[in-house]
mmCIF file of C-alpha atoms and ligand atoms in Angstrom:
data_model
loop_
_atom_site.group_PDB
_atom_site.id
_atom_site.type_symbol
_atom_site.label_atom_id
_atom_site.label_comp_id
_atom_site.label_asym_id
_atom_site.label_seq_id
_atom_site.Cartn_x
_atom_site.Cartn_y
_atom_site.Cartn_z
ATOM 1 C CA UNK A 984 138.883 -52.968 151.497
ATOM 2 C CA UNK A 985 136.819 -51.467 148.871
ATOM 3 C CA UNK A 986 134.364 -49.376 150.786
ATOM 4 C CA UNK A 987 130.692 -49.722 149.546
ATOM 5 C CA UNK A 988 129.998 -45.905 149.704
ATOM 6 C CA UNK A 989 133.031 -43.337 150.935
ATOM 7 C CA UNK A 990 131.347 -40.479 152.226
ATOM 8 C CA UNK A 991 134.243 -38.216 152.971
ATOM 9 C CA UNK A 992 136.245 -38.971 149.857
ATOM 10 C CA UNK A 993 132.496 -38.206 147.485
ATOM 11 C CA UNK A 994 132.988 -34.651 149.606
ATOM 12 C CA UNK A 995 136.969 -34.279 149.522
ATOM 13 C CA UNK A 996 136.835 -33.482 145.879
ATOM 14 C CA UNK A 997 134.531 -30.039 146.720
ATOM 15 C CA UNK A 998 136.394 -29.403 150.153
ATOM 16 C CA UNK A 999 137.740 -26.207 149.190
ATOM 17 C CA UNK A 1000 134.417 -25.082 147.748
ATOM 18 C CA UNK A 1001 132.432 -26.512 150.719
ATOM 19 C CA UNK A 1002 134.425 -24.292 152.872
ATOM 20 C CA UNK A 1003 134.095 -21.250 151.313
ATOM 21 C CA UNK A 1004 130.445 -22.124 150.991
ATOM 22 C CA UNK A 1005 130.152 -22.670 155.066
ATOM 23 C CA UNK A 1006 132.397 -19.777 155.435
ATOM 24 C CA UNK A 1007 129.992 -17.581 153.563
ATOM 25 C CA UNK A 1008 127.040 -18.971 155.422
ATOM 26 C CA UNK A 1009 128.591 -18.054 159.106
ATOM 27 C CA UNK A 1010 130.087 -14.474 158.375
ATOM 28 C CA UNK A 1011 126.206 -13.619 156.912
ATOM 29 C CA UNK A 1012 125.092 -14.455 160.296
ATOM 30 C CA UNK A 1013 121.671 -15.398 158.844
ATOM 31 C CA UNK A 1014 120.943 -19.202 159.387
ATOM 32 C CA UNK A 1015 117.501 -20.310 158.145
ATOM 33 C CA UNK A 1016 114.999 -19.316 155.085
ATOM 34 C CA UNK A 1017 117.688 -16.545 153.693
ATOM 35 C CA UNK A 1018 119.744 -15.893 150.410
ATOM 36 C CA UNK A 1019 121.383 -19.858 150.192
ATOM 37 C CA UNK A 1020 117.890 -21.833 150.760
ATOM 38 C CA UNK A 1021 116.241 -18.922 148.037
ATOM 39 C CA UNK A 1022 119.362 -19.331 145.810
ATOM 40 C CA UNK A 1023 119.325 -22.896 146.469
ATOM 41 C CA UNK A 1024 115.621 -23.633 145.082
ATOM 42 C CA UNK A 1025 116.160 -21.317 142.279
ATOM 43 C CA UNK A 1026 119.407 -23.427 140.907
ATOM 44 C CA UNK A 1027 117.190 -27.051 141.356
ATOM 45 C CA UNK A 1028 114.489 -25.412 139.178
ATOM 46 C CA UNK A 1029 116.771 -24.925 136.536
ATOM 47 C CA UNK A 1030 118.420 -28.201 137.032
ATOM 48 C CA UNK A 1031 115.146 -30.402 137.555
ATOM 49 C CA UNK A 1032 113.035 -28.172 134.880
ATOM 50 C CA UNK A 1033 110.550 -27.448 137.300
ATOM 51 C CA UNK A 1034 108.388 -24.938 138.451
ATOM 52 C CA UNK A 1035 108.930 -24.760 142.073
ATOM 53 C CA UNK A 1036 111.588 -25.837 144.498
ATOM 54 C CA UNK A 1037 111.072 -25.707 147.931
ATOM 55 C CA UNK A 1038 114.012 -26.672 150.481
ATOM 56 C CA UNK A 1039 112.893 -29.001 153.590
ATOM 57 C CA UNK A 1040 114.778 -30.494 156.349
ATOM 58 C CA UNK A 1041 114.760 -34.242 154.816
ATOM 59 C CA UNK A 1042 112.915 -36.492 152.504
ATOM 60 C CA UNK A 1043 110.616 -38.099 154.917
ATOM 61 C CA UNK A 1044 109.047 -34.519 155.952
ATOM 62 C CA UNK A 1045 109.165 -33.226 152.293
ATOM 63 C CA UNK A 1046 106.951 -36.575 151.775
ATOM 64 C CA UNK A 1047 104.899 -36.239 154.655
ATOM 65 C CA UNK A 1048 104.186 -32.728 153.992
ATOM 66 C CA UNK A 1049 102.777 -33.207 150.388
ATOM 67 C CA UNK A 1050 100.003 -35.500 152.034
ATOM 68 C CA UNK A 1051 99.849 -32.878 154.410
ATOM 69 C CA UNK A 1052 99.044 -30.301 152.129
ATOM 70 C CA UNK A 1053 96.564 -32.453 149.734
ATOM 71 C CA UNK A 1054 94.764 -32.623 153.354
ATOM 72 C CA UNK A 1055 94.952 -28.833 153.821
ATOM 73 C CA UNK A 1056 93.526 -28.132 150.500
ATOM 74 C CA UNK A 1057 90.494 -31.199 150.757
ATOM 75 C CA UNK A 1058 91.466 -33.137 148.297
ATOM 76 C CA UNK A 1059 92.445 -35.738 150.121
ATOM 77 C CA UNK A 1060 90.767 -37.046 153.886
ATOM 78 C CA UNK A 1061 92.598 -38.864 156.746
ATOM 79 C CA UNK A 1062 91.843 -42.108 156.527
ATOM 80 C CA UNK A 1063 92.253 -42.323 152.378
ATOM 81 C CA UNK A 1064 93.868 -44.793 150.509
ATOM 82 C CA UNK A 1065 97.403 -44.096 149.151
ATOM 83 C CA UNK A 1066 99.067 -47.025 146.591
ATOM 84 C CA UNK A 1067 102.882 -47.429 147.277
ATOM 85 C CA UNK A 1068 105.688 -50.245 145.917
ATOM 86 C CA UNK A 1069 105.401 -53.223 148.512
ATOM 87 C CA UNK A 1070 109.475 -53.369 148.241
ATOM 88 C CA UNK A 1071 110.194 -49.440 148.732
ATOM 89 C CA UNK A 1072 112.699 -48.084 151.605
ATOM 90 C CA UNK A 1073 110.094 -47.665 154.802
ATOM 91 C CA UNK A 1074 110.323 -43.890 154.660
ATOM 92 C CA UNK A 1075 107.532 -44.101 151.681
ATOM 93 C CA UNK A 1076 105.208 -45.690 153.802
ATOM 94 C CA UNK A 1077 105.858 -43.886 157.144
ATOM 95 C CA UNK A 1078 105.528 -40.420 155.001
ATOM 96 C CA UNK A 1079 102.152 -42.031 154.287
ATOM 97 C CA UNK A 1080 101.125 -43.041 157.770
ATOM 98 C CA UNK A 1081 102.632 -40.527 159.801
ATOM 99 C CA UNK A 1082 99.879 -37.938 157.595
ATOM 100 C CA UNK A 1083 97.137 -40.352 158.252
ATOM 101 C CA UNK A 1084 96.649 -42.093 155.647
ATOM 102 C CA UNK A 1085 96.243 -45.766 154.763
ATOM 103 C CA UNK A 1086 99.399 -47.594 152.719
ATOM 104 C CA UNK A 1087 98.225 -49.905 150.021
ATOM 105 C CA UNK A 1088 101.337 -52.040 149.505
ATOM 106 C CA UNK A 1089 101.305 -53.238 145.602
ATOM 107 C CA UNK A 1090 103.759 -55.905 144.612
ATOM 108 C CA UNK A 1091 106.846 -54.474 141.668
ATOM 109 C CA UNK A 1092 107.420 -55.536 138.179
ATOM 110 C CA UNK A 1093 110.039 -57.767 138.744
ATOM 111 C CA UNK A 1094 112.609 -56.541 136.291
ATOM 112 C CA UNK A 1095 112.625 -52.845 136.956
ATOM 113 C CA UNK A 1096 111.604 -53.534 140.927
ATOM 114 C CA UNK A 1097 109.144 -50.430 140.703
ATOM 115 C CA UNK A 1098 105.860 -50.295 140.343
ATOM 116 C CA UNK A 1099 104.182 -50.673 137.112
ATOM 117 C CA UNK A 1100 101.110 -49.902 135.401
ATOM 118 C CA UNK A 1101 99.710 -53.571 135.563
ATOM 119 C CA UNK A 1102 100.363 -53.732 139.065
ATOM 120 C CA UNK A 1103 98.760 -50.271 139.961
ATOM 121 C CA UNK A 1104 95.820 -51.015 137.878
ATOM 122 C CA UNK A 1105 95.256 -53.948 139.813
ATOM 123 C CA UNK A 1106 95.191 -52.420 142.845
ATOM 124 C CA UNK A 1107 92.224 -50.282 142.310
ATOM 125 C CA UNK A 1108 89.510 -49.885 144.558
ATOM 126 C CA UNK A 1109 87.158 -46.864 145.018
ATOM 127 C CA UNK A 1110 89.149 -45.914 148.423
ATOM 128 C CA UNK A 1111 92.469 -45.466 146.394
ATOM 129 C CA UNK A 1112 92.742 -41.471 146.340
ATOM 130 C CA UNK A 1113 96.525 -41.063 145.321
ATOM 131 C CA UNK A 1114 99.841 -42.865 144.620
ATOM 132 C CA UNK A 1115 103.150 -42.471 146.093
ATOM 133 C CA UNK A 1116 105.430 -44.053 143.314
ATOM 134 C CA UNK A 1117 109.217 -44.606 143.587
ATOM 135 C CA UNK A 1118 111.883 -44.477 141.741
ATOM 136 C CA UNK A 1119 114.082 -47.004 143.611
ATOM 137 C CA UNK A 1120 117.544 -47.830 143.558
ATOM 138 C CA UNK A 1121 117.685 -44.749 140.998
ATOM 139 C CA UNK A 1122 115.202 -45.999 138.077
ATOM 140 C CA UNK A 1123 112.560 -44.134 136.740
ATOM 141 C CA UNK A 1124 109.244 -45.599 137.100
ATOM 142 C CA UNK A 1125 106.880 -45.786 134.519
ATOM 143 C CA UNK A 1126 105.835 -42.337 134.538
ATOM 144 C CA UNK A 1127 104.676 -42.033 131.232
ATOM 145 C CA UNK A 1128 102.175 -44.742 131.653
ATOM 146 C CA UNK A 1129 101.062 -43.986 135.048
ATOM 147 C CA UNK A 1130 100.894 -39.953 135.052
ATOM 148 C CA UNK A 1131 98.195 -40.308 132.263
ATOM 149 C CA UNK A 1132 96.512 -43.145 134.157
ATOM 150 C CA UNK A 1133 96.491 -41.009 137.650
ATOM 151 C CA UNK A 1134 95.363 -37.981 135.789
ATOM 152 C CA UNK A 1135 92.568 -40.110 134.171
ATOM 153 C CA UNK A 1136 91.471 -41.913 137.547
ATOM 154 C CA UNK A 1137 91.578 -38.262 139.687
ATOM 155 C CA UNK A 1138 94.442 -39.750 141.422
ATOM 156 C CA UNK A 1139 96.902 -37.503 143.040
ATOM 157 C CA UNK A 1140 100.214 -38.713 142.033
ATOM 158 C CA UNK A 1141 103.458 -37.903 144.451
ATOM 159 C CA UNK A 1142 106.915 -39.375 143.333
ATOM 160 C CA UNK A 1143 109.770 -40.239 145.883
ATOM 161 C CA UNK A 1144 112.293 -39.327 144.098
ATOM 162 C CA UNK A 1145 114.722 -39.760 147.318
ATOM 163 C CA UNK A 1146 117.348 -42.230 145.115
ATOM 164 C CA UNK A 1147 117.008 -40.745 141.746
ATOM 165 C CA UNK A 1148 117.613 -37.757 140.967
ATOM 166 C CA UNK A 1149 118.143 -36.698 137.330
ATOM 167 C CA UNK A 1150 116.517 -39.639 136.410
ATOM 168 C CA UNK A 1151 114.649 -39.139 133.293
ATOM 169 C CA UNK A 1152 112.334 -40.557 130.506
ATOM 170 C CA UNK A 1153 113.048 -38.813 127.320
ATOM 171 C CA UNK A 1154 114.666 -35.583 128.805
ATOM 172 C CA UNK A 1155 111.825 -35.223 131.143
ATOM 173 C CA UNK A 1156 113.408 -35.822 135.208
ATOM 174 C CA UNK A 1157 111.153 -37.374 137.866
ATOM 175 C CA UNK A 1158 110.456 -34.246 140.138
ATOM 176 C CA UNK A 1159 107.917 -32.888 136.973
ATOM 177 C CA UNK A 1160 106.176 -35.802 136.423
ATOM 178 C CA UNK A 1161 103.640 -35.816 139.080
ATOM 179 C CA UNK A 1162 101.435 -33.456 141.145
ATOM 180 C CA UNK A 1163 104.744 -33.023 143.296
ATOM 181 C CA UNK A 1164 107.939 -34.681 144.306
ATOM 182 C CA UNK A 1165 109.932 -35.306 147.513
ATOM 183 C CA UNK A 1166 114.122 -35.498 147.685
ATOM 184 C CA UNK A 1167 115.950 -36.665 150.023
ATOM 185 C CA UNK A 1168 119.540 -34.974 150.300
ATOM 186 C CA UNK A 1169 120.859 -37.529 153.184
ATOM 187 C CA UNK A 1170 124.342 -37.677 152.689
ATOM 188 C CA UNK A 1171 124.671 -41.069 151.061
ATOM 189 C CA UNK A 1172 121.875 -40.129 148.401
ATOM 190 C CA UNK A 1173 122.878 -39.211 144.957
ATOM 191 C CA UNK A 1174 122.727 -35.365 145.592
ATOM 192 C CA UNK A 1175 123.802 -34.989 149.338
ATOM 193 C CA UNK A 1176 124.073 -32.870 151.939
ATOM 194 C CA UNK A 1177 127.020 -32.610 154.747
ATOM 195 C CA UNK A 1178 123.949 -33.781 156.889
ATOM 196 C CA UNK A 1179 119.898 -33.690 156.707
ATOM 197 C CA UNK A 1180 118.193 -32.289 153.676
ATOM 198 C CA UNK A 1181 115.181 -32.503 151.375
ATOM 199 C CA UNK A 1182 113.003 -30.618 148.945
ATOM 200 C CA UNK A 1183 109.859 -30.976 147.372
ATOM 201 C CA UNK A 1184 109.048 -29.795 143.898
ATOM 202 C CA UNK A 1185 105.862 -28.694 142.126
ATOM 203 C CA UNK A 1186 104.217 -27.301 138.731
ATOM 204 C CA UNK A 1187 101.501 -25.563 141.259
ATOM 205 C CA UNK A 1188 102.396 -21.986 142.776
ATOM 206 C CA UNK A 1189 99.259 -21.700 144.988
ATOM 207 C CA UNK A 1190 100.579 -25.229 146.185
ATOM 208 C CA UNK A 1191 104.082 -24.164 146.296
ATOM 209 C CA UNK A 1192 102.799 -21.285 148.657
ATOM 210 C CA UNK A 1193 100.938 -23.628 150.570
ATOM 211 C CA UNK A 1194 104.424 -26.014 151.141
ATOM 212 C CA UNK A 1195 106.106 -23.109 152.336
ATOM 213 C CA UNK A 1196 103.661 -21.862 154.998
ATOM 214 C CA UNK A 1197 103.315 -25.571 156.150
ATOM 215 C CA UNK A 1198 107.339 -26.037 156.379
ATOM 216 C CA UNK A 1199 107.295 -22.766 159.101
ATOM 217 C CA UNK A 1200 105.044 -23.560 161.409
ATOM 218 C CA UNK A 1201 102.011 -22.865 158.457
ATOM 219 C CA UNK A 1202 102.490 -19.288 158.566
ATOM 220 C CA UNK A 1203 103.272 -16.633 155.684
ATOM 221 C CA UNK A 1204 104.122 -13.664 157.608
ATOM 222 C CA UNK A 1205 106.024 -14.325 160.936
ATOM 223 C CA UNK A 1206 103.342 -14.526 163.960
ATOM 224 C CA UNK A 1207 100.644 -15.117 161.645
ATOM 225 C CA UNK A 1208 99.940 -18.773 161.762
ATOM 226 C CA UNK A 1209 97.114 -19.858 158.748
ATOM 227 C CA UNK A 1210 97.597 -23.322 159.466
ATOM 228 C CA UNK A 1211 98.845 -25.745 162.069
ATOM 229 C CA UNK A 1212 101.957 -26.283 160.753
ATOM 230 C CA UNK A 1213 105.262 -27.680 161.599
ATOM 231 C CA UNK A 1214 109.428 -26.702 161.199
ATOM 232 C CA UNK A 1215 110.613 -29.006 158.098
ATOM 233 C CA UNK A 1216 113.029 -25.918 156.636
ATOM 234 C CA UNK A 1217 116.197 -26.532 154.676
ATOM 235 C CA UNK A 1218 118.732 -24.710 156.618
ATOM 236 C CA UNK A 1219 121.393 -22.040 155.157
ATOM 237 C CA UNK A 1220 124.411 -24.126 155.891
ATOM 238 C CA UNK A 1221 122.927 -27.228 153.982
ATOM 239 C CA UNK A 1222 121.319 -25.295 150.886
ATOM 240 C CA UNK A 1223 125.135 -23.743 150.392
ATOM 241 C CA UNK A 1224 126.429 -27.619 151.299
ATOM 242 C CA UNK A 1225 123.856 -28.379 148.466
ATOM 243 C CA UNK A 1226 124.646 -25.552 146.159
ATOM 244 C CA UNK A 1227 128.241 -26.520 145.672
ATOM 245 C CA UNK A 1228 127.369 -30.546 145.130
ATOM 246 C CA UNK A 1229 124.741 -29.332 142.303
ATOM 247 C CA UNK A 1230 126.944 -28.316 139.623
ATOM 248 C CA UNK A 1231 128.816 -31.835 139.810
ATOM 249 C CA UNK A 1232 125.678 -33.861 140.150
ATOM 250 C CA UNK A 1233 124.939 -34.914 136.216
ATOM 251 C CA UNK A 1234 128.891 -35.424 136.096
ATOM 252 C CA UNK A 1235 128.820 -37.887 139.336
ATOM 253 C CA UNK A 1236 125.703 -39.640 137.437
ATOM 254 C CA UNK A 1237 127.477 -40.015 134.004
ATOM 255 C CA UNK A 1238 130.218 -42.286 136.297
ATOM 256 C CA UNK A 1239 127.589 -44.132 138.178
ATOM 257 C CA UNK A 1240 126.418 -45.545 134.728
ATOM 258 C CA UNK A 1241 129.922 -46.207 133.245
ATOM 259 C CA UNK A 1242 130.389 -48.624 136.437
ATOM 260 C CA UNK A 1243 126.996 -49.606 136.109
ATOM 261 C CA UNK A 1244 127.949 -50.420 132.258
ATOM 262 C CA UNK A 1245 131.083 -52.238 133.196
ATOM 263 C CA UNK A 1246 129.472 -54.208 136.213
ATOM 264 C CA UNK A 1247 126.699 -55.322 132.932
ATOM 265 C CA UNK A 1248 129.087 -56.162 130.645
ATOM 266 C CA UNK A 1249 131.825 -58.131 132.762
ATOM 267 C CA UNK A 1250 130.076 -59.841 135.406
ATOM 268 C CA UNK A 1251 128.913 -63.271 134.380
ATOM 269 C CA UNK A 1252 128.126 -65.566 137.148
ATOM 270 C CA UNK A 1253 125.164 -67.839 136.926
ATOM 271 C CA UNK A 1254 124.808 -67.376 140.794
ATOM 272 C CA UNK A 1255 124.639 -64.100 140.253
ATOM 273 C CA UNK A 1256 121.195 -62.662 138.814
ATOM 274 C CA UNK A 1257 122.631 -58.508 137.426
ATOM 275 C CA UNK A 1258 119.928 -55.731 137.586
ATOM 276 C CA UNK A 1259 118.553 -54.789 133.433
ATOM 277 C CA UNK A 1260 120.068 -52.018 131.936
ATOM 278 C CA UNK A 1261 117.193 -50.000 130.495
ATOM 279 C CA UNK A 1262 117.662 -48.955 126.644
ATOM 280 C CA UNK A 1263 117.897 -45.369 127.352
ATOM 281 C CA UNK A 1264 120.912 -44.363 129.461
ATOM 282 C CA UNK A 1265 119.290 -41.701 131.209
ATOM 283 C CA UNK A 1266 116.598 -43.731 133.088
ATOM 284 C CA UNK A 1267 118.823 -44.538 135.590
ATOM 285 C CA UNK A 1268 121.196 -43.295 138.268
ATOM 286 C CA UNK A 1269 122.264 -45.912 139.283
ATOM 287 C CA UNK A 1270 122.138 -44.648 143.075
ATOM 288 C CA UNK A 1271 122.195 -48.285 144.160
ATOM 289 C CA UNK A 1272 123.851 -51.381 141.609
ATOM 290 C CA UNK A 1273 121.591 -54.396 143.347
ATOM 291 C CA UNK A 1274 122.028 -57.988 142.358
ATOM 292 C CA UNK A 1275 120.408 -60.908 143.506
ATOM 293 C CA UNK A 1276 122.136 -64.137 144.711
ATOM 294 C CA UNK A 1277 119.815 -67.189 146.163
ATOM 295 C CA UNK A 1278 123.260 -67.666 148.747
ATOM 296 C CA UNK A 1279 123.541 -64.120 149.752
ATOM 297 C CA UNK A 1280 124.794 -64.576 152.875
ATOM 298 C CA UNK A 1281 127.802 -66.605 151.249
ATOM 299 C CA UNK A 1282 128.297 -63.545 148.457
ATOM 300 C CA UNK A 1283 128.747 -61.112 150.878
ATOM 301 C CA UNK A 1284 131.218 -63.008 152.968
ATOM 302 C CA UNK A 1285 133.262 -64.048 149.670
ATOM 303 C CA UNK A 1286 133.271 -60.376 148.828
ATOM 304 C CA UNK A 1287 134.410 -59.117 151.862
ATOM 305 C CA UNK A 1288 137.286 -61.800 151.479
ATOM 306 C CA UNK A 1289 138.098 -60.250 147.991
ATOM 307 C CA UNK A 1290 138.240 -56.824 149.497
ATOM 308 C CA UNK A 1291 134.754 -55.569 148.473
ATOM 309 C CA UNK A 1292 132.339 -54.248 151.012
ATOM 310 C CA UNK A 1293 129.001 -54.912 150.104
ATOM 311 C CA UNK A 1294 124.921 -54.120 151.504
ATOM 312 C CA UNK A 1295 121.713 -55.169 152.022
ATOM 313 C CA UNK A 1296 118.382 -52.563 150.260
ATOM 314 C CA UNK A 1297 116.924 -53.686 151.930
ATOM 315 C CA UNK A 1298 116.737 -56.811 154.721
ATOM 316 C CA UNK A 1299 113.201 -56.424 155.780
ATOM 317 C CA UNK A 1300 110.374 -55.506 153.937
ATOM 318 C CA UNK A 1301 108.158 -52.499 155.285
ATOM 319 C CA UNK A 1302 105.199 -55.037 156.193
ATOM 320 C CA UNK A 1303 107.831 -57.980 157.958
ATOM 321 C CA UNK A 1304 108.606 -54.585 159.944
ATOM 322 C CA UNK A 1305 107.835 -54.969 163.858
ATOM 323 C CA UNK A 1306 106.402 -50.989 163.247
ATOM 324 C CA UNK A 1307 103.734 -51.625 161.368
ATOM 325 C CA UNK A 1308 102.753 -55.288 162.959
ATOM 326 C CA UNK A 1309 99.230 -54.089 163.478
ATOM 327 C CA UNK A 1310 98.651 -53.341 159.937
ATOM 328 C CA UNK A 1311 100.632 -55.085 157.669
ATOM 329 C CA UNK A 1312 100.622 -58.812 160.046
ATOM 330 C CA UNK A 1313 98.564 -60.577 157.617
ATOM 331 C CA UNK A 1314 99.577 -59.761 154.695
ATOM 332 C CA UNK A 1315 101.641 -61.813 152.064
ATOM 333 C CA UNK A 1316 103.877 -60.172 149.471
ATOM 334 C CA UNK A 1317 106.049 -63.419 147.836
ATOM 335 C CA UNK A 1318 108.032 -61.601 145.007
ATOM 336 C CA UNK A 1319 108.718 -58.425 147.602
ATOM 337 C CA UNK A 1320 109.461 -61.269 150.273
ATOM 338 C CA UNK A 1321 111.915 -62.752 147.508
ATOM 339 C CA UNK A 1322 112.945 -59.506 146.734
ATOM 340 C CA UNK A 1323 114.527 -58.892 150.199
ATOM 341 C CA UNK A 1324 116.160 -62.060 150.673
ATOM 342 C CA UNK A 1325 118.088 -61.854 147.443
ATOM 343 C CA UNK A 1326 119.194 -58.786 146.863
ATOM 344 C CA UNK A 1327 123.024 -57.451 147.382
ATOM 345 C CA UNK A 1328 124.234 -54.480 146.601
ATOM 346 C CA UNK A 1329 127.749 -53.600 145.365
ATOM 347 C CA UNK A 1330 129.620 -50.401 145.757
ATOM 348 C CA UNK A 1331 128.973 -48.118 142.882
ATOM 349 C CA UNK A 1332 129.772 -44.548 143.971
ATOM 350 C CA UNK A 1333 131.201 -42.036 141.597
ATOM 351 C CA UNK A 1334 134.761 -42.000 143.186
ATOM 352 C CA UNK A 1335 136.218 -45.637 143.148
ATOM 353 C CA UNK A 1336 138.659 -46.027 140.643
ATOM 354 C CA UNK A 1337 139.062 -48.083 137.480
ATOM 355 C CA UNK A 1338 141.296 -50.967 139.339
ATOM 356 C CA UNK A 1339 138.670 -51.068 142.040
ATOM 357 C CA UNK A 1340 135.856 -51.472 139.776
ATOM 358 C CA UNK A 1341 138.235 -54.656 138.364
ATOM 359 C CA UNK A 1342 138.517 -56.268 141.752
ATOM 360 C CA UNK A 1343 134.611 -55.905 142.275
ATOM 361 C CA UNK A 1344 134.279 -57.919 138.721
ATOM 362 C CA UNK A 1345 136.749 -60.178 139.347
ATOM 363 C CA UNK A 1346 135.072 -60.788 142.637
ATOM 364 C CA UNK A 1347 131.749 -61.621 141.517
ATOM 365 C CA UNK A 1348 132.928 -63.747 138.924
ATOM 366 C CA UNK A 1349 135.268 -65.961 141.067
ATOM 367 C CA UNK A 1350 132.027 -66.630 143.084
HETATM 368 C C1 PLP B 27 116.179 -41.917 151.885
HETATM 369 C C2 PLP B 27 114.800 -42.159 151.443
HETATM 370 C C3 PLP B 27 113.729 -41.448 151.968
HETATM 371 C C4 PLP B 27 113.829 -40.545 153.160
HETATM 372 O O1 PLP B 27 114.725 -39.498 153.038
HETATM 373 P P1 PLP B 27 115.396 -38.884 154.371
HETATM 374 O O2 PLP B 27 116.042 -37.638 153.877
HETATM 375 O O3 PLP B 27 116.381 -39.889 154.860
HETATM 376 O O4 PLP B 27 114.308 -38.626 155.337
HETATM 377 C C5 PLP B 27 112.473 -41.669 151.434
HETATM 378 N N1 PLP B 27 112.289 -42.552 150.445
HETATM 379 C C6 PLP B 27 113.287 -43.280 149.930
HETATM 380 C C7 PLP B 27 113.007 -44.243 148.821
HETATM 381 C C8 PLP B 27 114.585 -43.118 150.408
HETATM 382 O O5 PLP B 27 115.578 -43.854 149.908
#
C-alpha cells in the first residue's frame, strides 16, 4: 500500500541530524524560550524574508493570538467581523471565535479554492474589520489583489499560512504579505515538527513585542504580567526539531511540484476533475494534490484496491460542523457544500518514489 503521507520515513532521512539536534537540546538543560526557539526565529526570517518570527506552540494559538493582539492594541473589538474562506480547515474559524470574534464565511473561487477578490468584495459590510485569508491545500491566495484592497478598506489582513509555506507570488512568500501570519508546524504540514508547533510572523516590532509578551503569560520581564496573557511558546526541543527540517524545506517543495507536474500531465480521466496548475511554479506547494470525483466514495475504494491510500480535506464543512450549530445552522454555502463532497486527495509527499508515483497514475486512470 502506498501510504498517503509517511510520517516517519519524511523524518528518517534527517534522523541522524534530529538526534544530535535533541541531544543538544537535553545536555543544555534549558527547555523553553532559550538559544534553539531564538536561533530558530532568526533562521525563518531569513528563509520567509520577514521581519519578525516568533515561535508558538501550534497554528491555531499563533492564529488566535494575532486577533488577540489586534484586541490588545484597539484596533479591533470583540464582537467584530472577521471574513474567512467558507471551505478552509476549521482551525481558521475557531482561531476566529475562540478570540471573540464573529466568522464571516465567504464562498472560494472555484478554480484556485481560495478566496478571491470578487468574493471578498462582495462580502463587505461596515462590521467587516479584518480578513483571515488562506492559502489552502498550499496555494497562494490572491495576495496581490487583496493586500492593496485590505490596506485601502482599513482592513487588518492575517494569512493562515498553516499548508503553504514558501508559497510565493513573484518571489514574495505568504508570511510578508499581510499585517501578520500564522504557521502551523503539525507534523504532517509542509514544514513539521516531531510534534506541536507554530509561529507567527510580522513586519511590526512593537507588534512583534506585543506577540511575545502575550505567548508567556503577557509578560516581558518574568513576574511582571502587562497583560492577561496565556502559554502558546515554541518549545526548545521542537525549534531544534524545526531547525534541522528548515534547510531541506524548499528542496522537499521542489518534489512536491514535480509529482504535482506528473499527476497534471498523466492523469486523464473524465471522472476525474485534476486541481489547475498555476503559471508560475512557485505559487504552490502543493501540501495537499486534491481532485474531485462526483463518485468519491467509489475512487477511494478503487484506489485502495490499486494500492494507493487516499483522504478526504475535508468531509465536513466548518458550518455543517455540529460545533458551530448555533451560528452557522442556517446558512447555505452550495459550491463549499460541493466542494466537500467531491474532493479526494492523493498522496503527494516528498518521499514516494518514481514507481509509486506510476501506480498512483495508473490508478486514476484505470478508474
Ligand atoms: C493545520 C491548520 C491549522 C492549525 O494548525 P495546528 O498547528 O494544527 O493548530 C490552521 N489552519 C489551517 C488551514 C491548517 O491546515
Amino acid at each position: 500500500m502506498i501510504p498517503f503521507l509517511d510520517i516517519k520515513a519524511i523524518n528518517s532521512r534527517y534522523r541522524d541530524d534530529l538526534v544530535e539536534a535533541a541531544r543538544r537540546v537535553i545536555d543544555s538543560g534549558w527547555y523553553v524560550l532559550g538559544n534553539e526557539v531564538k536561533a530558530f526565529e532568526s533562521e525563518f526570517n531569513s528563509w520567509c524574508k520577514t521581519n519578525h518570527t516568533i515561535g508558538i506552540s501550534n497554528g491555531l494559538a499563533a492564529l488566535r493570538l494575532v486577533f488577540e493582539a489586534w484586541i490588545e492594541q484597539g484596533k479591533l473589538e470583540r464582537g467584530d467581523s472577521v471574513i474567512v474562506p467558507a471551505n478552509t480547515y476549521i482551525a481558521s474559524v475557531l482561531a476566529i471565535t475562540a478570540a471573540g470574534l464573529k466568522p464571516v464565511l465567504v464562498e472560494p473561487d472555484e478554480d484556485t479554492y481560495n478566496l478571491s477578490l470578487k468574493g471578498v468584495r462582495s462580502a463587505m459590510t461596515s462590521e467587516i474589520k479584518a480578513v483571515l485569508v488562506v492559502h489552502l491545500y498550499g496555494r497562494i491566495a490572491p495576495m496581490d489583489q487583496l493586500a492593496p484592497f485590505c490596506s485601502e478598506n482599513n482592513l487588518l489582513l492575517l494569512e493562515d499560512a498553516a499548508q503553504s509555506h514558501g508559497a510565493a507570488i513573484a518571489g514574495k512568500a505568504c508570511g510578508v504579505w499581510g499585517d501578520a501570519a500564522g504557521f502551523s508546524f503539525y507534523p504532517g504540514k509542509n514544514l513539521g515538527a516531531l510534534g506541536d508547533g507554530g509561529a507567527i510572523t510580522c513586519q511590526d516590532e512593537e507588534f512583534a513585542k506585543l506577540i511575545k509578551a502575550l505567548r508567556n503569560y503577557g509578560s516581558h520581564r518574568k513576574y511582571e504580567n502587562i497583560y492577561q496573557g496565556s502559554n502558546e511558546r515554541l518549545d526548545e526541543m521542537q525549534a531544534a526539531m524545526l531547525r534541522v527540517k528548515l534547510q531541506y524545506l524548499n528542496e522537499d517543495s521542489n518534489l512536491r511540484r514535480d509529482i504535482a507536474d506528473q499527476y497534471c500531465r498523466q492523469i486523464s480521466n473524465d471522472k476525474i476533475r485534476l486541481p489547475i496548475i498555476p503559471a508560475d511554479r512557485d505559487e504552490h506547494v502543493w501540501h495537499l494534490f486534491v481532485v474531485r470525483s462526483k463518485m468519491r466514495d467509489e475512487f477511494i475504494e478503487h484506489m485502495s484496491k490499486n494500492g494507493v491510500q487516499c483522504m478526504i480535506h475535508y468531509p465536513i464543512a466548518p458550518h455543517k460542523q455540529l460545533a458551530y450549530q448555533t451560528e452557522f445552522a442556517s446558512l447555505s454555502f452550495p459550491l463549499t457544500e460541493r466542494i466537500h463532497e467531491e474532493v479526494v486527495s492523493l498522496p503527494i509527499s516528498p518521499t514516494i518514489s518514481k514507481d509509486e508515483v506510476n501506480t498512483v497514475v495508473a490508478a486514476v486512470n484505470s478508474f
